[in-house]
């Protein structure tokens, strides 16, 4: 009998979800459906790339912030765009960010082989991710990036698996995760991938095989498993984002999972619900970008046969107006952009009123008590019809 079997009896490498609550399966089904919706959406490459970059930044920020890194989302985006200037005293924060990005790149660069079954989840791969995470950082004595720890460790109130068993447990985890137990039937890739990702995370947290970087390694493994299951690229970051948004709940769930004798279901439900909510937010963002792109195309098509200064003013006016969240009073329309401010400064208010009336006649704008607004809803082809009031 190995030492961990006495000290960590809950590390059993078994999973039985036959009695899992209905809420878990409903949530997992929603995740499968929403991932399918996202995968089927078409977007211009530049917009899709912007969304991917944004969610990569969110994922990087989340996994680092959980560990105490203080970089902000704008700073992460600036750094990914090679525009961040930061004082030397905070340089180590950027090094931590670069390391997470290196882990992301490694996963994506090897995704073809992973999905083809040529590169299975194995101890060397896990060690490689830990090595990338800790590269170039100032570490405590005894911490070697990518090497299984040789000493005992205490994490707040939790004492991880014995150091003498860590190598064995890491091998057992990889062997178990690669078994047919986690092989998805047709149409269930996301469901099984999500279960597999969360279970991998949970077991790595219980084992804590490395002297440092276990949480970041576990969350990178989640990303790897989700992407290998075919989850859309930006959605791969959503679990990590959820853990960050609910940081205290995240640590509480991890703690309770070990205290409850290795009970997986509560943590799995917590993770799945956060993933589903993240997918809903991502879908909303994609639909907004899609609607904006379609609206711009519709405006350009509407003005396609019209030329001259007046048409140019009106086109620029409706495009600027479409970015406003609320109706804009007539007198404030020139403030929507520098171009409008300049062009209407040289003209009378009658010209502005005429341009607005033209846009109304074209069906692109609408005037109300609060001001003028763009009629973007005309592109919502199948929106529900407003019910007529009942006659008393």
Short mmCIF file of C-alpha atoms in Angstrom, two decimals:
data_model
loop_
_atom_site.label_atom_id
_atom_site.label_comp_id
_atom_site.label_asym_id
_atom_site.label_seq_id
_atom_site.Cartn_x
_atom_site.Cartn_y
_atom_site.Cartn_z
CA UNK A 1 0.00 0.00 0.00
CA UNK A 2 1.29 3.42 -0.97
CA UNK A 3 1.37 6.28 1.51
CA UNK A 4 -1.30 8.35 -0.28
CA UNK A 5 -3.80 5.50 0.12
CA UNK A 6 -3.64 6.12 3.88
CA UNK A 7 -3.41 9.91 3.85
CA UNK A 8 -5.55 10.74 0.78
CA UNK A 9 -8.08 7.92 0.49
CA UNK A 10 -10.34 10.12 -1.65
CA UNK A 11 -7.88 10.06 -4.58
CA UNK A 12 -9.48 6.99 -6.16
CA UNK A 13 -9.34 7.69 -9.91
CA UNK A 14 -12.98 6.75 -10.35
CA UNK A 15 -16.05 8.69 -11.45
CA UNK A 16 -19.68 7.63 -11.18
CA UNK A 17 -22.21 10.23 -12.29
CA UNK A 18 -25.22 7.92 -12.56
CA UNK A 19 -26.83 9.59 -9.56
CA UNK A 20 -25.72 13.11 -10.43
CA UNK A 21 -28.46 15.75 -10.07
CA UNK A 22 -30.57 16.58 -13.10
CA UNK A 23 -29.30 20.17 -12.89
CA UNK A 24 -25.82 18.98 -13.85
CA UNK A 25 -26.95 17.16 -16.99
CA UNK A 26 -29.24 20.02 -18.02
CA UNK A 27 -26.36 22.47 -17.61
CA UNK A 28 -23.95 20.26 -19.55
CA UNK A 29 -26.53 19.95 -22.33
CA UNK A 30 -26.84 23.73 -22.48
CA UNK A 31 -23.06 23.99 -22.79
CA UNK A 32 -23.05 21.51 -25.69
CA UNK A 33 -25.81 23.48 -27.44
CA UNK A 34 -24.24 26.91 -26.95
CA UNK A 35 -20.84 25.70 -28.17
CA UNK A 36 -22.57 24.40 -31.29
CA UNK A 37 -24.23 27.78 -31.79
CA UNK A 38 -20.89 29.60 -31.48
CA UNK A 39 -19.14 27.19 -33.85
CA UNK A 40 -21.75 27.80 -36.55
CA UNK A 41 -21.50 31.60 -36.49
CA UNK A 42 -19.76 33.36 -39.38
CA UNK A 43 -17.83 36.57 -38.77
CA UNK A 44 -15.27 38.60 -40.74
CA UNK A 45 -11.76 37.34 -39.84
CA UNK A 46 -10.71 40.61 -38.20
CA UNK A 47 -13.71 40.66 -35.86
CA UNK A 48 -13.26 36.98 -34.99
CA UNK A 49 -9.59 37.67 -34.26
CA UNK A 50 -10.51 40.60 -31.99
CA UNK A 51 -12.86 38.39 -29.98
CA UNK A 52 -10.23 35.67 -29.71
CA UNK A 53 -7.59 38.18 -28.54
CA UNK A 54 -10.00 39.67 -26.01
CA UNK A 55 -10.83 36.30 -24.48
CA UNK A 56 -7.21 35.22 -24.47
CA UNK A 57 -6.48 38.38 -22.49
CA UNK A 58 -9.37 37.62 -20.14
CA UNK A 59 -8.10 34.07 -19.61
CA UNK A 60 -4.51 35.18 -18.99
CA UNK A 61 -5.64 37.90 -16.62
CA UNK A 62 -7.96 35.53 -14.75
CA UNK A 63 -5.45 32.75 -14.09
CA UNK A 64 -2.83 35.26 -12.96
CA UNK A 65 -5.21 37.34 -10.82
CA UNK A 66 -6.28 34.21 -8.95
CA UNK A 67 -2.64 33.93 -7.85
CA UNK A 68 -2.35 37.62 -6.95
CA UNK A 69 -1.01 39.20 -10.16
CA UNK A 70 -2.22 42.82 -10.36
CA UNK A 71 -2.11 43.48 -14.12
CA UNK A 72 -5.36 44.90 -15.50
CA UNK A 73 -7.22 43.81 -18.63
CA UNK A 74 -6.20 46.95 -20.59
CA UNK A 75 -2.56 46.30 -19.61
CA UNK A 76 -2.78 42.68 -20.75
CA UNK A 77 -4.29 43.75 -24.09
CA UNK A 78 -1.60 46.41 -24.53
CA UNK A 79 1.13 43.86 -23.83
CA UNK A 80 -0.33 41.35 -26.27
CA UNK A 81 -0.21 44.18 -28.82
CA UNK A 82 3.42 44.99 -27.84
CA UNK A 83 2.43 48.46 -26.60
CA UNK A 84 2.72 48.14 -22.82
CA UNK A 85 5.28 50.22 -20.97
CA UNK A 86 5.69 49.15 -17.36
CA UNK A 87 8.17 50.08 -14.60
CA UNK A 88 10.93 47.65 -13.72
CA UNK A 89 9.39 47.07 -10.30
CA UNK A 90 6.40 45.38 -12.00
CA UNK A 91 8.35 43.55 -14.70
CA UNK A 92 7.89 40.19 -12.99
CA UNK A 93 4.13 40.55 -13.49
CA UNK A 94 4.71 40.74 -17.25
CA UNK A 95 7.01 37.71 -17.07
CA UNK A 96 4.20 35.74 -15.45
CA UNK A 97 1.90 36.89 -18.26
CA UNK A 98 4.41 35.92 -20.94
CA UNK A 99 4.68 32.48 -19.38
CA UNK A 100 0.93 31.90 -19.49
CA UNK A 101 0.87 33.08 -23.12
CA UNK A 102 3.69 30.63 -23.88
CA UNK A 103 1.56 27.87 -22.39
CA UNK A 104 -1.40 28.89 -24.56
CA UNK A 105 0.79 28.91 -27.68
CA UNK A 106 2.23 25.50 -26.86
CA UNK A 107 -1.25 24.03 -26.54
CA UNK A 108 -2.54 25.58 -29.77
CA UNK A 109 0.61 24.67 -31.73
CA UNK A 110 0.22 21.02 -30.71
CA UNK A 111 -3.57 20.86 -30.98
CA UNK A 112 -3.48 19.04 -34.32
CA UNK A 113 -1.45 16.18 -32.88
CA UNK A 114 -3.51 16.13 -29.68
CA UNK A 115 -6.82 15.83 -31.55
CA UNK A 116 -5.34 13.23 -33.88
CA UNK A 117 -4.33 11.13 -30.89
CA UNK A 118 -0.63 11.46 -31.64
CA UNK A 119 0.05 13.44 -28.46
CA UNK A 120 -1.89 12.11 -25.47
CA UNK A 121 -2.10 13.75 -22.09
CA UNK A 122 0.96 12.38 -20.31
CA UNK A 123 3.25 13.33 -17.40
CA UNK A 124 5.85 14.87 -19.71
CA UNK A 125 3.22 17.17 -21.23
CA UNK A 126 2.00 18.25 -17.79
CA UNK A 127 5.59 18.89 -16.69
CA UNK A 128 6.22 20.91 -19.85
CA UNK A 129 3.29 23.20 -19.07
CA UNK A 130 4.55 23.72 -15.52
CA UNK A 131 8.01 24.47 -16.87
CA UNK A 132 6.61 27.11 -19.22
CA UNK A 133 4.57 28.68 -16.42
CA UNK A 134 7.54 29.08 -14.06
CA UNK A 135 10.25 29.94 -16.60
CA UNK A 136 12.36 32.97 -15.70
CA UNK A 137 10.59 33.70 -12.41
CA UNK A 138 12.20 34.24 -9.03
CA UNK A 139 11.28 31.03 -7.19
CA UNK A 140 11.66 29.72 -3.68
CA UNK A 141 14.44 27.30 -2.83
CA UNK A 142 13.66 23.78 -3.96
CA UNK A 143 11.33 24.84 -6.77
CA UNK A 144 12.45 23.53 -10.16
CA UNK A 145 10.15 24.36 -13.12
CA UNK A 146 8.70 21.22 -14.67
CA UNK A 147 10.03 18.87 -11.99
CA UNK A 148 7.83 16.94 -9.57
CA UNK A 149 8.38 18.16 -6.01
CA UNK A 150 10.68 16.27 -3.68
CA UNK A 151 9.40 17.76 -0.42
CA UNK A 152 6.13 17.90 1.49
CA UNK A 153 3.90 20.93 1.01
CA UNK A 154 1.15 22.75 2.89
CA UNK A 155 -1.42 24.85 0.98
CA UNK A 156 -3.37 26.94 3.51
CA UNK A 157 -5.53 24.30 5.27
CA UNK A 158 -4.82 21.52 2.76
CA UNK A 159 -1.88 19.13 2.84
CA UNK A 160 -1.31 17.73 -0.69
CA UNK A 161 -0.40 14.16 -1.54
CA UNK A 162 2.94 12.84 -0.21
CA UNK A 163 5.93 13.88 -2.32
CA UNK A 164 7.03 10.24 -2.60
CA UNK A 165 3.79 9.42 -4.45
CA UNK A 166 3.49 12.46 -6.72
CA UNK A 167 5.24 10.95 -9.74
CA UNK A 168 3.12 7.80 -9.45
CA UNK A 169 -0.10 9.78 -9.00
CA UNK A 170 0.63 11.99 -12.00
CA UNK A 171 1.10 8.90 -14.15
CA UNK A 172 -2.11 7.36 -12.77
CA UNK A 173 -4.04 10.55 -13.50
CA UNK A 174 -2.89 10.72 -17.12
CA UNK A 175 -3.55 7.00 -17.65
CA UNK A 176 -7.06 7.31 -16.19
CA UNK A 177 -7.99 10.44 -18.14
CA UNK A 178 -6.96 8.77 -21.41
CA UNK A 179 -9.19 5.73 -20.88
CA UNK A 180 -12.44 5.06 -22.74
CA UNK A 181 -14.37 6.26 -19.69
CA UNK A 182 -13.96 9.78 -21.02
CA UNK A 183 -14.46 8.97 -24.72
CA UNK A 184 -17.49 10.90 -25.94
CA UNK A 185 -20.31 9.31 -27.95
CA UNK A 186 -21.42 11.17 -31.10
CA UNK A 187 -22.82 14.62 -30.37
CA UNK A 188 -21.51 14.71 -26.79
CA UNK A 189 -17.94 15.94 -27.31
CA UNK A 190 -18.38 19.14 -25.30
CA UNK A 191 -20.22 17.39 -22.44
CA UNK A 192 -17.51 14.77 -22.03
CA UNK A 193 -14.74 17.28 -22.69
CA UNK A 194 -16.05 19.57 -19.95
CA UNK A 195 -16.30 16.70 -17.46
CA UNK A 196 -12.82 15.51 -18.39
CA UNK A 197 -11.34 19.02 -18.11
CA UNK A 198 -12.82 19.73 -14.68
CA UNK A 199 -11.92 16.31 -13.28
CA UNK A 200 -8.33 16.73 -14.52
CA UNK A 201 -8.17 20.13 -12.82
CA UNK A 202 -9.59 18.78 -9.58
CA UNK A 203 -7.26 15.79 -9.37
CA UNK A 204 -4.17 17.83 -10.17
CA UNK A 205 -5.16 20.25 -7.40
CA UNK A 206 -5.55 17.35 -4.97
CA UNK A 207 -2.22 15.79 -5.92
CA UNK A 208 -0.34 19.10 -6.17
CA UNK A 209 2.61 17.41 -7.91
CA UNK A 210 4.78 20.52 -8.31
CA UNK A 211 6.48 22.77 -5.80
CA UNK A 212 4.84 25.83 -7.42
CA UNK A 213 2.41 26.72 -10.22
CA UNK A 214 -0.05 23.85 -9.65
CA UNK A 215 -3.15 26.03 -10.01
CA UNK A 216 -1.94 27.66 -13.22
CA UNK A 217 -0.91 24.25 -14.57
CA UNK A 218 -4.33 22.77 -13.73
CA UNK A 219 -6.12 25.61 -15.50
CA UNK A 220 -3.88 25.26 -18.57
CA UNK A 221 -4.72 21.55 -18.64
CA UNK A 222 -8.40 22.48 -18.60
CA UNK A 223 -7.81 24.68 -21.63
CA UNK A 224 -5.96 21.85 -23.38
CA UNK A 225 -8.73 19.32 -22.72
CA UNK A 226 -11.49 21.73 -23.76
CA UNK A 227 -9.75 22.67 -27.02
CA UNK A 228 -9.04 19.03 -27.81
CA UNK A 229 -12.78 18.36 -27.37
CA UNK A 230 -13.55 20.94 -30.07
CA UNK A 231 -14.70 23.79 -27.85
CA UNK A 232 -14.54 27.12 -29.79
CA UNK A 233 -11.25 28.94 -29.19
CA UNK A 234 -12.49 31.89 -27.10
CA UNK A 235 -14.73 29.58 -25.04
CA UNK A 236 -11.70 27.63 -23.88
CA UNK A 237 -10.90 30.49 -21.48
CA UNK A 238 -14.31 30.60 -19.82
CA UNK A 239 -13.69 28.21 -16.93
CA UNK A 240 -10.66 30.18 -15.81
CA UNK A 241 -12.59 33.45 -16.14
CA UNK A 242 -15.38 31.94 -14.02
CA UNK A 243 -12.96 30.87 -11.30
CA UNK A 244 -11.56 34.40 -11.17
CA UNK A 245 -14.97 36.07 -11.04
CA UNK A 246 -15.93 33.77 -8.15
CA UNK A 247 -12.48 33.49 -6.59
CA UNK A 248 -13.59 32.88 -3.01
CA UNK A 249 -16.16 30.35 -4.22
CA UNK A 250 -13.50 28.67 -6.34
CA UNK A 251 -11.20 28.10 -3.37
CA UNK A 252 -14.13 27.06 -1.19
CA UNK A 253 -15.25 24.48 -3.76
CA UNK A 254 -11.71 23.09 -4.05
CA UNK A 255 -11.43 22.84 -0.28
CA UNK A 256 -14.82 21.19 0.14
CA UNK A 257 -14.13 18.64 -2.60
CA UNK A 258 -11.25 17.14 -0.62
CA UNK A 259 -13.00 17.48 2.75
CA UNK A 260 -16.04 15.65 1.34
CA UNK A 261 -13.95 12.60 0.50
CA UNK A 262 -13.27 13.37 -3.13
CA UNK A 263 -16.83 14.25 -4.10
CA UNK A 264 -16.64 15.60 -7.65
CA UNK A 265 -20.25 16.51 -8.44
CA UNK A 266 -20.53 19.84 -6.54
CA UNK A 267 -17.36 21.24 -8.12
CA UNK A 268 -18.41 19.94 -11.53
CA UNK A 269 -21.82 21.62 -11.25
CA UNK A 270 -20.20 24.86 -10.06
CA UNK A 271 -17.79 24.81 -13.02
CA UNK A 272 -20.43 23.82 -15.59
CA UNK A 273 -22.81 26.59 -14.50
CA UNK A 274 -20.05 29.17 -14.79
CA UNK A 275 -19.05 27.82 -18.21
CA UNK A 276 -22.67 27.99 -19.41
CA UNK A 277 -23.06 31.58 -18.19
CA UNK A 278 -19.77 32.51 -19.84
CA UNK A 279 -20.96 30.99 -23.11
CA UNK A 280 -24.14 33.08 -22.92
CA UNK A 281 -22.08 36.24 -22.45
CA UNK A 282 -19.76 35.26 -25.30
CA UNK A 283 -22.73 34.57 -27.58
CA UNK A 284 -24.21 37.96 -26.74
CA UNK A 285 -20.90 39.65 -27.59
CA UNK A 286 -20.65 37.76 -30.90
CA UNK A 287 -24.24 38.62 -31.82
CA UNK A 288 -23.58 42.30 -31.08
CA UNK A 289 -20.52 42.31 -33.34
CA UNK A 290 -22.43 40.39 -36.00
CA UNK A 291 -25.36 42.83 -35.86
CA UNK A 292 -22.98 45.81 -36.06
CA UNK A 293 -21.29 44.34 -39.14
CA UNK A 294 -24.62 43.63 -40.84
CA UNK A 295 -25.91 47.12 -40.03
CA UNK A 296 -22.84 48.76 -41.55
CA UNK A 297 -23.25 46.63 -44.67
CA UNK A 298 -26.94 47.56 -44.88
CA UNK A 299 -26.16 51.29 -44.59
CA UNK A 300 -23.46 51.08 -47.25
CA UNK A 301 -25.81 49.19 -49.57
CA UNK A 302 -28.59 51.73 -48.99
CA UNK A 303 -26.27 54.59 -49.99
CA UNK A 304 -24.62 52.63 -52.81
CA UNK A 305 -26.28 54.62 -55.62
CA UNK A 306 -26.10 57.98 -53.86
CA UNK A 307 -23.14 60.31 -54.22
CA UNK A 308 -22.23 63.85 -53.29
CA UNK A 309 -21.56 65.77 -50.06
CA UNK A 310 -25.11 65.39 -48.72
CA UNK A 311 -25.09 61.60 -49.09
CA UNK A 312 -21.66 61.43 -47.45
CA UNK A 313 -22.89 63.50 -44.48
CA UNK A 314 -26.01 61.40 -44.08
CA UNK A 315 -24.13 58.10 -44.31
CA UNK A 316 -21.56 59.20 -41.72
CA UNK A 317 -24.35 60.56 -39.52
CA UNK A 318 -26.34 57.32 -39.40
CA UNK A 319 -23.22 55.23 -38.77
CA UNK A 320 -22.24 57.47 -35.86
CA UNK A 321 -25.79 57.49 -34.54
CA UNK A 322 -25.93 53.69 -34.59
CA UNK A 323 -23.14 53.58 -32.00
CA UNK A 324 -25.19 55.62 -29.51
CA UNK A 325 -26.90 53.69 -26.71
CA UNK A 326 -29.71 56.22 -26.33
CA UNK A 327 -31.66 58.57 -28.63
CA UNK A 328 -29.67 61.74 -29.33
CA UNK A 329 -31.25 65.23 -29.38
CA UNK A 330 -30.99 66.97 -32.75
CA UNK A 331 -28.63 69.68 -31.49
CA UNK A 332 -26.21 67.09 -30.08
CA UNK A 333 -25.84 65.01 -33.25
CA UNK A 334 -22.72 66.89 -34.46
CA UNK A 335 -20.97 65.86 -31.22
CA UNK A 336 -21.06 62.19 -32.23
CA UNK A 337 -17.80 62.41 -34.20
CA UNK A 338 -15.08 64.92 -35.19
CA UNK A 339 -16.18 64.63 -38.84
CA UNK A 340 -19.78 65.56 -38.02
CA UNK A 341 -18.69 68.41 -35.77
CA UNK A 342 -16.59 69.89 -38.55
CA UNK A 343 -19.05 69.42 -41.40
CA UNK A 344 -22.11 70.76 -39.55
CA UNK A 345 -20.21 73.69 -38.03
CA UNK A 346 -20.12 75.21 -41.51
CA UNK A 347 -23.85 74.65 -42.09
CA UNK A 348 -27.14 75.71 -40.57
CA UNK A 349 -29.34 73.68 -38.24
CA UNK A 350 -31.78 73.37 -41.15
CA UNK A 351 -29.22 71.29 -43.05
CA UNK A 352 -28.87 68.93 -40.09
CA UNK A 353 -32.66 68.67 -39.75
CA UNK A 354 -32.97 67.93 -43.49
CA UNK A 355 -30.33 65.19 -43.27
CA UNK A 356 -32.15 63.60 -40.36
CA UNK A 357 -35.45 63.75 -42.24
CA UNK A 358 -33.81 62.05 -45.22
CA UNK A 359 -32.56 59.23 -42.96
CA UNK A 360 -36.06 58.85 -41.52
CA UNK A 361 -37.57 58.62 -45.01
CA UNK A 362 -34.98 55.97 -45.91
CA UNK A 363 -36.12 53.92 -42.92
CA UNK A 364 -32.73 54.12 -41.21
CA UNK A 365 -33.62 56.49 -38.37
CA UNK A 366 -36.54 57.33 -36.13
CA UNK A 367 -37.42 60.51 -34.24
CA UNK A 368 -38.98 60.45 -30.80
CA UNK A 369 -39.44 62.70 -27.78
CA UNK A 370 -35.93 61.92 -26.48
CA UNK A 371 -34.23 62.48 -29.82
CA UNK A 372 -33.16 60.57 -32.92
CA UNK A 373 -32.02 56.95 -32.98
CA UNK A 374 -30.87 54.43 -35.57
CA UNK A 375 -33.43 51.73 -36.41
CA UNK A 376 -31.03 48.80 -36.12
CA UNK A 377 -33.90 46.51 -35.17
CA UNK A 378 -35.00 46.35 -38.81
CA UNK A 379 -32.31 43.70 -39.29
CA UNK A 380 -33.85 41.47 -36.60
CA UNK A 381 -35.75 39.52 -39.21
CA UNK A 382 -37.48 37.05 -36.90
CA UNK A 383 -37.96 39.05 -33.73
CA UNK A 384 -41.23 38.31 -31.90
CA UNK A 385 -44.20 40.49 -32.85
CA UNK A 386 -45.28 42.78 -30.02
CA UNK A 387 -48.66 41.53 -28.74
CA UNK A 388 -51.58 43.88 -29.28
CA UNK A 389 -53.29 45.17 -26.12
CA UNK A 390 -56.44 43.30 -25.14
CA UNK A 391 -59.66 45.23 -25.56
CA UNK A 392 -61.69 45.43 -22.37
#
